[in-house]
CSV table of C-alpha atoms and ligand atoms in Angstrom, one decimal:
chain,number,residue,atom,x,y,z
A,1,UNK,CA,32.4,-7.1,-62.0
A,2,UNK,CA,32.3,-3.4,-62.0
A,3,UNK,CA,33.3,-1.9,-58.7
A,4,UNK,CA,30.9,0.6,-57.1
A,5,UNK,CA,31.1,3.5,-54.8
A,6,UNK,CA,28.5,5.2,-52.7
A,7,UNK,CA,28.7,8.8,-51.5
A,8,UNK,CA,26.6,10.0,-48.5
A,9,UNK,CA,26.8,13.8,-48.5
A,10,UNK,CA,25.5,16.2,-45.8
A,11,UNK,CA,26.2,19.8,-45.1
A,12,UNK,CA,27.1,22.9,-47.2
A,13,UNK,CA,27.7,23.2,-50.9
A,14,UNK,CA,31.4,23.1,-50.3
A,15,UNK,CA,30.9,19.5,-49.3
A,16,UNK,CA,29.4,18.8,-52.7
A,17,UNK,CA,32.2,20.5,-54.5
A,18,UNK,CA,34.8,18.4,-52.5
A,19,UNK,CA,32.9,15.2,-53.1
A,20,UNK,CA,32.8,15.8,-56.9
A,21,UNK,CA,36.6,15.6,-57.1
A,22,UNK,CA,36.7,12.3,-55.2
A,23,UNK,CA,33.9,10.8,-57.3
A,24,UNK,CA,35.8,11.8,-60.4
A,25,UNK,CA,39.0,10.1,-59.1
A,26,UNK,CA,37.1,6.9,-58.2
A,27,UNK,CA,35.5,6.8,-61.7
A,28,UNK,CA,39.0,7.2,-63.1
A,29,UNK,CA,39.7,3.8,-61.4
A,30,UNK,CA,36.7,2.3,-63.1
A,31,UNK,CA,34.2,2.7,-60.2
A,32,UNK,CA,30.6,3.5,-60.8
A,33,UNK,CA,28.3,5.3,-58.4
A,34,UNK,CA,25.4,3.6,-56.6
A,35,UNK,CA,22.7,5.0,-54.5
A,36,UNK,CA,22.6,1.8,-52.5
A,37,UNK,CA,25.2,1.5,-49.8
A,38,UNK,CA,24.8,-2.2,-49.5
A,39,UNK,CA,26.0,-2.9,-53.0
A,40,UNK,CA,29.1,-0.6,-52.8
A,41,UNK,CA,32.7,-1.6,-52.6
A,42,UNK,CA,33.6,1.9,-51.3
A,43,UNK,CA,31.5,4.0,-49.1
A,44,UNK,CA,32.4,7.6,-48.3
A,45,UNK,CA,30.6,9.8,-45.8
A,46,UNK,CA,31.0,13.5,-46.4
A,47,UNK,CA,30.2,15.1,-43.1
A,48,UNK,CA,29.3,18.4,-41.4
A,49,UNK,CA,29.8,19.7,-37.9
A,50,UNK,CA,28.4,23.2,-38.0
A,51,UNK,CA,25.7,22.3,-35.5
A,52,UNK,CA,25.5,19.3,-33.1
A,53,UNK,CA,22.6,17.9,-35.1
A,54,UNK,CA,24.7,17.6,-38.2
A,55,UNK,CA,27.5,15.9,-36.3
A,56,UNK,CA,25.0,13.5,-34.7
A,57,UNK,CA,23.6,12.7,-38.2
A,58,UNK,CA,27.1,11.8,-39.5
A,59,UNK,CA,28.0,9.5,-36.6
A,60,UNK,CA,24.5,8.0,-36.8
A,61,UNK,CA,25.1,7.1,-40.4
A,62,UNK,CA,28.5,5.7,-39.6
A,63,UNK,CA,27.1,3.5,-36.8
A,64,UNK,CA,24.5,2.2,-39.1
A,65,UNK,CA,27.2,0.9,-41.5
A,66,UNK,CA,29.1,-1.0,-38.8
A,67,UNK,CA,27.2,-4.3,-39.4
A,68,UNK,CA,27.7,-4.1,-43.1
A,69,UNK,CA,31.5,-3.5,-42.6
A,70,UNK,CA,31.5,-6.5,-40.3
A,71,UNK,CA,29.8,-8.7,-42.8
A,72,UNK,CA,32.1,-7.5,-45.6
A,73,UNK,CA,35.5,-6.6,-44.2
A,74,UNK,CA,36.8,-6.0,-47.8
A,75,UNK,CA,34.4,-3.0,-48.0
A,76,UNK,CA,36.3,0.3,-47.9
A,77,UNK,CA,34.8,2.8,-45.5
A,78,UNK,CA,35.9,6.4,-45.6
A,79,UNK,CA,35.0,9.4,-43.4
A,80,UNK,CA,35.7,12.8,-44.7
A,81,UNK,CA,34.8,16.5,-44.1
A,82,UNK,CA,34.4,18.6,-41.0
A,83,UNK,CA,33.8,15.7,-38.6
A,84,UNK,CA,37.4,14.7,-39.4
A,85,UNK,CA,38.8,18.2,-39.6
A,86,UNK,CA,42.2,19.3,-40.8
A,87,UNK,CA,44.0,18.0,-37.8
A,88,UNK,CA,42.4,14.5,-37.8
A,89,UNK,CA,41.4,13.0,-34.5
A,90,UNK,CA,43.1,10.0,-32.9
A,91,UNK,CA,40.2,9.6,-30.5
A,92,UNK,CA,37.9,9.1,-33.5
A,93,UNK,CA,40.2,6.6,-35.0
A,94,UNK,CA,40.3,4.5,-31.9
A,95,UNK,CA,36.5,4.9,-31.3
A,96,UNK,CA,35.7,3.8,-34.9
A,97,UNK,CA,38.4,1.3,-35.8
A,98,UNK,CA,36.2,-0.1,-38.6
A,99,UNK,CA,36.8,3.1,-40.6
A,100,UNK,CA,39.5,2.5,-43.2
A,101,UNK,CA,40.3,6.1,-44.3
A,102,UNK,CA,40.0,9.5,-42.7
A,103,UNK,CA,40.1,12.5,-44.9
A,104,UNK,CA,39.9,16.2,-44.0
A,105,UNK,CA,37.7,18.8,-45.8
A,106,UNK,CA,39.0,19.7,-49.3
A,107,UNK,CA,41.0,16.5,-49.5
A,108,UNK,CA,41.7,15.4,-53.1
A,109,UNK,CA,41.1,11.8,-52.0
A,110,UNK,CA,44.8,10.7,-52.1
A,111,UNK,CA,44.5,8.6,-48.9
A,112,UNK,CA,41.4,6.8,-50.3
A,113,UNK,CA,43.1,6.1,-53.6
A,114,UNK,CA,46.2,4.9,-51.8
A,115,UNK,CA,44.1,2.6,-49.7
A,116,UNK,CA,42.2,1.2,-52.6
A,117,UNK,CA,45.4,0.6,-54.7
A,118,UNK,CA,47.9,-0.4,-52.1
A,119,UNK,CA,45.9,-1.2,-49.0
A,120,UNK,CA,47.6,1.7,-47.1
A,121,UNK,CA,45.7,2.4,-43.9
A,122,UNK,CA,44.2,5.3,-42.1
A,123,UNK,CA,46.5,8.1,-42.9
A,124,UNK,CA,45.2,11.6,-42.5
A,125,UNK,CA,45.9,13.5,-45.7
A,126,UNK,CA,49.0,15.4,-44.8
A,127,UNK,CA,49.1,17.4,-48.0
A,128,UNK,CA,45.5,18.7,-47.6
A,129,UNK,CA,46.2,19.7,-44.0
A,130,UNK,CA,49.2,21.9,-44.9
A,131,UNK,CA,48.4,25.5,-44.4
A,132,UNK,CA,49.3,26.5,-47.9
A,133,UNK,CA,47.3,23.8,-49.6
A,134,UNK,CA,44.6,24.7,-52.1
A,135,UNK,CA,43.5,22.3,-54.8
A,136,UNK,CA,45.2,23.4,-58.0
A,137,UNK,CA,43.5,21.0,-60.4
A,138,UNK,CA,42.5,22.7,-63.5
A,139,UNK,CA,40.5,20.2,-65.4
A,140,UNK,CA,37.6,18.4,-63.8
A,141,UNK,CA,35.5,15.6,-65.1
A,142,UNK,CA,32.0,15.4,-63.8
A,143,UNK,CA,31.1,12.1,-62.2
A,144,UNK,CA,28.9,10.0,-64.6
A,145,UNK,CA,25.7,10.7,-62.6
A,146,UNK,CA,26.1,14.4,-63.2
A,147,UNK,CA,27.4,14.4,-66.8
A,148,UNK,CA,25.0,16.3,-69.0
A,149,UNK,CA,22.6,16.7,-66.1
A,150,UNK,CA,24.3,19.1,-63.8
A,151,UNK,CA,23.2,22.7,-64.7
A,152,UNK,CA,24.5,24.6,-61.7
A,153,UNK,CA,27.8,23.5,-60.2
A,154,UNK,CA,29.5,24.6,-56.9
A,155,UNK,CA,33.1,25.6,-57.3
A,156,UNK,CA,35.3,26.2,-54.3
A,157,UNK,CA,37.4,29.3,-54.6
A,158,UNK,CA,38.7,29.9,-51.1
A,159,UNK,CA,39.3,27.2,-48.7
A,160,UNK,CA,39.2,27.4,-44.9
A,161,UNK,CA,38.5,30.5,-42.8
A,162,UNK,CA,40.7,32.6,-40.6
A,163,UNK,CA,38.0,34.5,-38.9
A,164,UNK,CA,37.3,33.9,-35.2
A,165,UNK,CA,33.5,34.2,-34.8
A,166,UNK,CA,33.1,32.8,-31.3
A,167,UNK,CA,30.3,30.5,-32.1
A,168,UNK,CA,31.8,28.9,-35.1
A,169,UNK,CA,33.7,25.6,-35.4
A,170,UNK,CA,34.4,25.8,-39.1
A,171,UNK,CA,37.9,27.5,-38.9
A,172,UNK,CA,38.9,24.7,-36.5
A,173,UNK,CA,37.8,22.1,-39.0
A,174,UNK,CA,38.6,23.6,-42.4
A,175,UNK,CA,41.9,25.2,-41.4
A,176,UNK,CA,43.3,28.7,-42.4
A,177,UNK,CA,42.1,30.6,-45.3
A,178,UNK,CA,43.7,29.6,-48.6
A,179,UNK,CA,42.8,31.4,-51.8
A,180,UNK,CA,42.8,29.2,-54.9
A,181,UNK,CA,44.5,30.8,-58.0
A,182,UNK,CA,42.3,32.5,-60.5
A,183,UNK,CA,43.8,30.4,-63.4
A,184,UNK,CA,42.8,27.1,-61.7
A,185,UNK,CA,39.3,28.3,-61.0
A,186,UNK,CA,38.8,29.6,-64.6
A,187,UNK,CA,40.1,26.3,-66.0
A,188,UNK,CA,37.7,24.4,-63.8
A,189,UNK,CA,34.8,26.5,-64.8
A,190,UNK,CA,35.7,26.1,-68.5
A,191,UNK,CA,35.8,22.4,-68.2
A,192,UNK,CA,32.5,22.3,-66.4
A,193,UNK,CA,30.9,24.4,-69.1
A,194,UNK,CA,32.3,22.0,-71.7
A,195,UNK,CA,30.4,19.3,-69.9
A,196,UNK,CA,27.1,21.1,-70.0
A,197,UNK,CA,27.1,23.2,-66.8
A,198,UNK,CA,25.5,26.6,-67.3
A,199,UNK,CA,25.9,28.2,-63.9
A,200,UNK,CA,28.7,28.1,-61.3
A,201,UNK,CA,28.3,29.0,-57.6
A,202,UNK,CA,31.6,30.2,-56.3
A,203,UNK,CA,32.1,29.2,-52.8
A,204,UNK,CA,34.1,30.4,-49.8
A,205,UNK,CA,33.4,30.5,-46.0
A,206,UNK,CA,34.0,34.2,-46.5
A,207,UNK,CA,34.0,34.7,-50.2
A,208,UNK,CA,34.5,38.4,-50.2
A,209,UNK,CA,37.9,37.7,-48.6
A,210,UNK,CA,38.9,36.0,-51.8
A,211,UNK,CA,42.6,36.9,-52.5
A,212,UNK,CA,43.1,38.7,-49.2
A,213,UNK,CA,45.5,36.1,-47.8
A,214,UNK,CA,47.9,36.9,-50.7
A,215,UNK,CA,50.0,40.1,-50.8
A,216,UNK,CA,48.7,42.1,-53.8
A,217,UNK,CA,46.4,39.3,-54.6
A,218,UNK,CA,43.3,39.6,-56.9
A,219,UNK,CA,40.0,40.3,-55.2
A,220,UNK,CA,36.5,38.8,-55.7
A,221,UNK,CA,35.7,41.5,-58.3
A,222,UNK,CA,38.8,40.5,-60.3
A,223,UNK,CA,37.8,36.8,-60.0
A,224,UNK,CA,34.2,37.5,-61.1
A,225,UNK,CA,35.5,39.4,-64.1
A,226,UNK,CA,37.7,36.5,-65.2
A,227,UNK,CA,35.1,33.9,-64.7
A,228,UNK,CA,32.6,36.1,-66.5
A,229,UNK,CA,34.7,35.7,-69.7
A,230,UNK,CA,34.2,32.0,-69.9
A,231,UNK,CA,32.2,31.5,-73.1
A,232,UNK,CA,29.1,29.4,-72.8
A,233,UNK,CA,28.7,30.1,-69.1
A,234,UNK,CA,25.4,31.7,-68.4
A,235,UNK,CA,25.3,32.6,-64.8
A,236,UNK,CA,27.5,33.1,-61.8
A,237,UNK,CA,26.6,33.3,-58.1
A,238,UNK,CA,28.8,33.5,-55.1
A,239,UNK,CA,28.5,32.8,-51.4
A,240,UNK,CA,28.9,33.5,-48.4
A,241,UNK,CA,29.9,37.2,-47.9
A,242,UNK,CA,30.9,38.7,-44.6
A,243,UNK,CA,29.7,42.3,-44.0
A,244,UNK,CA,33.2,43.6,-43.2
A,245,UNK,CA,34.7,42.6,-46.5
A,246,UNK,CA,32.0,43.6,-48.9
A,247,UNK,CA,33.4,46.5,-51.0
A,248,UNK,CA,31.9,48.9,-53.5
A,249,UNK,CA,34.3,47.4,-56.1
A,250,UNK,CA,32.6,44.0,-55.6
A,251,UNK,CA,29.1,45.5,-55.8
A,252,UNK,CA,30.0,47.4,-58.9
A,253,UNK,CA,31.3,44.2,-60.5
A,254,UNK,CA,28.0,42.4,-59.6
A,255,UNK,CA,26.0,45.3,-61.0
A,256,UNK,CA,28.1,45.6,-64.2
A,257,UNK,CA,28.7,42.0,-65.2
A,258,UNK,CA,25.5,40.6,-66.7
A,259,UNK,CA,26.2,36.9,-65.9
A,260,UNK,CA,26.7,37.7,-62.2
A,261,UNK,CA,23.3,37.2,-60.6
A,262,UNK,CA,21.9,39.8,-58.2
A,263,UNK,CA,21.9,37.6,-55.1
A,264,UNK,CA,24.0,38.5,-52.1
A,265,UNK,CA,24.2,36.1,-49.1
A,266,UNK,CA,25.5,38.2,-46.3
A,267,UNK,CA,24.7,37.1,-42.8
A,268,UNK,CA,24.4,39.5,-39.9
A,269,UNK,CA,23.9,36.6,-37.4
A,270,UNK,CA,22.3,39.1,-34.9
A,271,UNK,CA,20.9,42.6,-34.7
A,272,UNK,CA,22.1,43.6,-31.2
A,273,UNK,CA,25.5,45.3,-30.8
A,274,UNK,CA,26.5,43.5,-27.6
A,275,UNK,CA,25.7,40.1,-29.1
A,276,UNK,CA,27.5,41.0,-32.3
A,277,UNK,CA,30.5,41.9,-30.2
A,278,UNK,CA,30.3,38.7,-28.1
A,279,UNK,CA,30.1,36.8,-31.4
A,280,UNK,CA,33.3,38.5,-32.6
A,281,UNK,CA,31.6,39.6,-35.8
A,282,UNK,CA,33.4,43.0,-36.1
A,283,UNK,CA,30.5,45.3,-37.0
A,284,UNK,CA,27.4,46.9,-35.5
A,285,UNK,CA,23.8,46.6,-36.5
A,286,UNK,CA,23.8,50.1,-37.9
A,287,UNK,CA,26.8,49.3,-40.1
A,288,UNK,CA,25.0,46.2,-41.3
A,289,UNK,CA,21.8,48.1,-42.1
A,290,UNK,CA,23.7,50.8,-44.1
A,291,UNK,CA,25.4,48.1,-46.0
A,292,UNK,CA,22.2,46.4,-47.0
A,293,UNK,CA,20.8,49.7,-48.2
A,294,UNK,CA,23.9,50.3,-50.1
A,295,UNK,CA,23.8,46.9,-51.8
A,296,UNK,CA,20.2,47.6,-52.8
A,297,UNK,CA,21.2,50.9,-54.2
A,298,UNK,CA,24.2,49.7,-56.2
A,299,UNK,CA,22.7,46.4,-57.3
A,300,UNK,CA,19.2,47.1,-58.3
A,301,UNK,CA,16.7,44.3,-58.0
A,302,UNK,CA,19.1,42.3,-55.8
A,303,UNK,CA,18.0,39.8,-53.3
A,304,UNK,CA,19.9,40.2,-50.0
A,305,UNK,CA,19.8,37.1,-47.8
A,306,UNK,CA,20.6,36.9,-44.1
A,307,UNK,CA,21.6,34.1,-41.6
A,308,UNK,CA,20.6,34.5,-38.0
A,309,UNK,CA,21.6,32.6,-34.8
A,310,UNK,CA,19.0,32.8,-32.0
A,311,UNK,CA,19.8,32.0,-28.3
A,312,UNK,CA,23.5,32.8,-28.4
A,313,UNK,CA,24.8,32.6,-24.8
A,314,UNK,CA,23.4,35.4,-22.6
A,315,UNK,CA,20.9,36.6,-25.3
A,316,UNK,CA,18.1,38.4,-23.5
A,317,UNK,CA,14.6,39.0,-24.7
A,318,UNK,CA,15.5,42.6,-25.4
A,319,UNK,CA,18.6,41.7,-27.4
A,320,UNK,CA,16.6,39.2,-29.4
A,321,UNK,CA,14.0,41.9,-30.1
A,322,UNK,CA,16.7,44.0,-31.7
A,323,UNK,CA,17.5,41.2,-34.1
A,324,UNK,CA,13.8,40.7,-34.8
A,325,UNK,CA,13.4,44.5,-35.4
A,326,UNK,CA,16.5,44.5,-37.7
A,327,UNK,CA,14.9,41.8,-39.9
A,328,UNK,CA,11.5,43.6,-39.8
A,329,UNK,CA,13.1,46.7,-41.0
A,330,UNK,CA,15.4,45.2,-43.7
A,331,UNK,CA,12.8,42.9,-45.2
A,332,UNK,CA,15.3,40.4,-46.6
A,333,UNK,CA,14.1,38.2,-49.5
A,334,UNK,CA,15.3,35.2,-47.4
A,335,UNK,CA,16.6,34.5,-43.9
A,336,UNK,CA,18.1,31.3,-42.6
A,337,UNK,CA,17.7,31.0,-38.9
A,338,UNK,CA,19.3,28.5,-36.5
A,339,UNK,CA,19.3,27.9,-32.8
A,340,UNK,CA,22.7,28.4,-31.2
A,341,UNK,CA,24.5,25.1,-30.9
A,342,UNK,CA,27.4,24.8,-28.6
A,343,UNK,CA,30.5,23.6,-30.6
A,344,UNK,CA,33.3,22.1,-28.5
A,345,UNK,CA,36.6,24.0,-29.1
A,346,UNK,CA,35.0,27.3,-29.9
A,347,UNK,CA,35.5,30.5,-27.8
A,348,UNK,CA,31.8,30.6,-26.9
A,349,UNK,CA,32.0,27.0,-25.7
A,350,UNK,CA,35.0,27.7,-23.5
A,351,UNK,CA,34.1,31.1,-22.1
A,352,UNK,CA,30.3,31.4,-22.2
A,353,UNK,CA,27.4,29.5,-20.8
A,354,UNK,CA,24.8,28.1,-23.2
A,355,UNK,CA,22.1,29.5,-20.9
A,356,UNK,CA,19.1,30.2,-23.2
A,357,UNK,CA,16.7,27.3,-22.6
A,358,UNK,CA,15.9,25.3,-25.7
A,359,UNK,CA,12.2,26.1,-25.4
A,360,UNK,CA,13.2,29.8,-25.5
A,361,UNK,CA,15.5,29.3,-28.5
A,362,UNK,CA,12.7,27.5,-30.3
A,363,UNK,CA,10.2,30.3,-29.7
A,364,UNK,CA,12.7,32.9,-31.0
A,365,UNK,CA,13.4,30.8,-34.0
A,366,UNK,CA,9.6,30.4,-34.7
A,367,UNK,CA,9.1,34.2,-34.2
A,368,UNK,CA,11.7,34.9,-36.9
A,369,UNK,CA,10.4,32.2,-39.2
A,370,UNK,CA,6.9,33.6,-38.8
A,371,UNK,CA,8.0,37.2,-39.6
A,372,UNK,CA,10.1,36.0,-42.5
A,373,UNK,CA,7.3,34.0,-44.0
A,374,UNK,CA,5.1,37.1,-44.2
A,375,UNK,CA,7.9,39.2,-45.6
A,376,UNK,CA,8.9,36.6,-48.2
A,377,UNK,CA,5.3,36.1,-49.2
A,378,UNK,CA,4.8,39.8,-49.7
A,379,UNK,CA,8.0,40.3,-51.6
A,380,UNK,CA,7.4,37.3,-53.8
A,381,UNK,CA,3.9,38.6,-54.7
A,382,UNK,CA,5.7,41.5,-56.4
A,383,UNK,CA,6.6,39.1,-59.2
A,384,UNK,CA,3.0,38.2,-60.0
A,385,UNK,CA,2.2,39.0,-63.6
A,386,UNK,CA,5.9,39.7,-64.5
A,387,UNK,CA,8.2,37.6,-66.6
A,388,UNK,CA,11.4,36.3,-65.2
A,389,UNK,CA,14.3,34.5,-66.8
A,390,UNK,CA,14.6,31.0,-65.4
A,391,UNK,CA,17.6,28.8,-65.7
A,392,UNK,CA,16.0,25.3,-65.7
A,393,UNK,CA,17.8,22.9,-63.4
A,394,UNK,CA,15.6,19.8,-63.6
A,395,UNK,CA,12.3,18.3,-62.8
A,396,UNK,CA,10.4,18.0,-59.4
A,397,UNK,CA,7.2,15.9,-59.4
A,398,UNK,CA,6.8,16.2,-63.1
A,399,UNK,CA,7.2,20.0,-63.3
A,400,UNK,CA,10.2,21.9,-64.5
A,401,UNK,CA,12.2,23.6,-61.7
A,402,UNK,CA,14.6,26.5,-62.1
A,403,UNK,CA,15.8,29.7,-60.6
A,404,UNK,CA,15.2,33.4,-61.3
A,405,UNK,CA,18.2,35.8,-61.3
A,406,UNK,CA,17.5,36.5,-57.7
A,407,UNK,CA,17.7,32.8,-56.9
A,408,UNK,CA,14.0,32.3,-56.4
A,409,UNK,CA,12.6,28.9,-57.2
A,410,UNK,CA,10.3,28.8,-60.2
A,411,UNK,CA,8.1,25.9,-61.3
A,412,UNK,CA,6.3,25.5,-64.6
A,413,UNK,CA,4.8,22.8,-66.8
A,414,UNK,CA,6.0,22.2,-70.3
A,415,UNK,CA,6.2,19.1,-72.5
A,416,UNK,CA,9.5,20.1,-74.1
A,417,UNK,CA,12.9,19.1,-72.9
A,418,UNK,CA,14.2,22.2,-71.2
A,419,UNK,CA,17.0,21.2,-68.8
A,420,UNK,CA,19.8,23.8,-69.1
A,421,UNK,CA,17.6,26.3,-71.0
A,422,UNK,CA,16.9,29.8,-70.0
A,423,UNK,CA,13.2,30.1,-70.1
A,424,UNK,CA,11.1,33.3,-69.9
A,425,UNK,CA,8.3,32.5,-67.5
A,426,UNK,CA,5.2,34.5,-66.9
A,427,UNK,CA,4.6,34.3,-63.1
A,428,UNK,CA,1.0,33.3,-62.3
A,429,UNK,CA,1.3,32.2,-58.7
A,430,UNK,CA,3.5,33.1,-55.8
A,431,UNK,CA,4.0,31.7,-52.3
A,432,UNK,CA,6.6,32.5,-49.6
A,433,UNK,CA,9.3,30.1,-50.9
A,434,UNK,CA,8.6,29.6,-54.6
A,435,UNK,CA,6.6,30.8,-57.5
A,436,UNK,CA,5.1,29.2,-60.6
A,437,UNK,CA,4.2,30.3,-64.0
A,438,UNK,CA,4.2,29.4,-67.7
A,439,UNK,CA,6.9,29.4,-70.3
A,440,UNK,CA,6.4,32.2,-72.8
A,441,UNK,CA,9.7,32.1,-74.5
A,442,UNK,CA,12.9,30.1,-74.4
A,443,UNK,CA,16.5,30.3,-75.4
A,444,UNK,CA,18.7,27.3,-75.6
A,445,UNK,CA,22.2,28.5,-74.6
A,446,UNK,CA,24.7,27.4,-77.3
A,447,UNK,CA,26.8,24.7,-76.0
A,448,UNK,CA,30.4,25.6,-75.5
A,449,UNK,CA,32.7,23.1,-77.2
A,450,UNK,CA,36.3,23.8,-76.1
A,451,UNK,CA,37.0,26.6,-78.4
A,452,UNK,CA,40.0,28.9,-77.9
A,453,UNK,CA,39.2,31.9,-75.9
A,454,UNK,CA,42.3,33.6,-74.5
A,455,UNK,CA,42.1,34.5,-70.9
A,456,UNK,CA,44.2,36.9,-68.9
A,457,UNK,CA,45.1,34.7,-66.0
A,458,UNK,CA,46.3,36.5,-62.9
B,501,SAH,N1,31.0,32.4,-43.1
B,501,SAH,C1,29.6,32.8,-42.9
B,501,SAH,C2,28.8,31.7,-42.2
B,501,SAH,C3,28.9,30.3,-42.8
B,501,SAH,S1,28.4,29.0,-41.6
B,501,SAH,C4,29.6,34.1,-42.1
B,501,SAH,O1,30.6,34.6,-41.8
B,501,SAH,O2,28.5,34.5,-41.7
B,501,SAH,C5,26.7,28.8,-42.0
B,501,SAH,C6,25.8,29.3,-41.0
B,501,SAH,O3,25.7,28.3,-39.9
B,501,SAH,C7,26.1,30.5,-40.3
B,501,SAH,O4,25.7,31.6,-41.1
B,501,SAH,C8,25.4,30.5,-39.0
B,501,SAH,O5,24.2,31.1,-39.0
B,501,SAH,C9,25.3,29.0,-38.7
B,501,SAH,N2,26.1,28.6,-37.6
B,501,SAH,C10,27.5,28.6,-37.5
B,501,SAH,N3,27.8,28.1,-36.3
B,501,SAH,C11,26.7,27.9,-35.6
B,501,SAH,C12,26.4,27.5,-34.3
B,501,SAH,N4,27.4,27.2,-33.4
B,501,SAH,N5,25.1,27.3,-33.9
B,501,SAH,C13,24.1,27.6,-34.7
B,501,SAH,N6,24.3,28.0,-36.0
B,501,SAH,C14,25.6,28.2,-36.4
């Protein structure tokens, strides 16, 4: 009987990119995916720890699988991602003895494969935890569930993070920054395109630091230029940028390379200088504002998105006000806001007191969400009556769903098969988070079938 695997994935896009590699390896062993955990022979939980809630969710899922594992001891149960971390955790291993395999973020799945093939037990992936390790694979095979269906694919380009934002646990979990070679990335993108992918989302915890851990290394602009040459690829996005590393050269590359979409994810996290300093962010509110204005000048029609943390230790009403005012002034197309969550091991957990009451955090969060809803609604309304180029990703509740160059969700009805097409849509309705319209023209991008384009690989 065919063996089956079940992937439970939570967290950021990096987790999806990491999971894809493991799925592919399992399928190489003849495994097929299943959405039903109970019928799987291998279950992998891909986890997140950025906030306490995410961590609780991961352990909740793990606990819920204990009876199943007891019933079927031959089932392989693997935990991977940020809950495990690059160092592994012996306490976890003794607390959850029914887990067979523990794998750090960006693992290529070697311990899981070894367990399946040879019954080797619970070994943290030493290769993946080495400071120089970055996956070098050049060819990827999409797992069967995604083949011919996946339009936009996440691709990791820089692993780990060496920044020391005081609130953030990610560097502790994902290890030091490791740039992946341009050649490996380009090869991966080419093989994705050969399998029907039209857009890649290049990922890094701080993507504008791409290449900065290598002496005389390439930078993000160089990488964008090389990825841009991949024939058959329609669109490129990248995230997340840090304000300190965004250069004019990168912005000129975004403006000058037509496949690179005008969407910049660049979190300020706060708008008060003292809080920014306590967070260890390395810039002031003034610097951030100037940068956003510059982005909008150099990359016309760009959508600039922000992430905000409210209720950082010691944040007063007045300091929160400054964050609110910054957002009111900048009018971002999108803002992601989260309540500060104390993460064990971080500087803010060790040296500061999580003293903003939850009810206050919630009211600050709601204030920003309320502000942003009206800003987003107003900005979206500017698209009414215009046509936008939509890359169609799939269907939701019977309607086609895709994204505009700025990353806005667009819905429309059409009888024709349009997945993977670039459709010109006339916008007839807008809300704060999405818009809808009708297809007035369409272009089916020509499929790229492994032809020979020569690439200058750095
Ligand atoms: N590298 C990016 C952030 C990626 S983490 C940067 O430098 O800005 C994704 C988001 O999770 C962050 O932007 C932040 O808003 C949020 N986040 C990280 N740690 C958090 C914490 N301890 N509590 C609440 N939100 C947090």
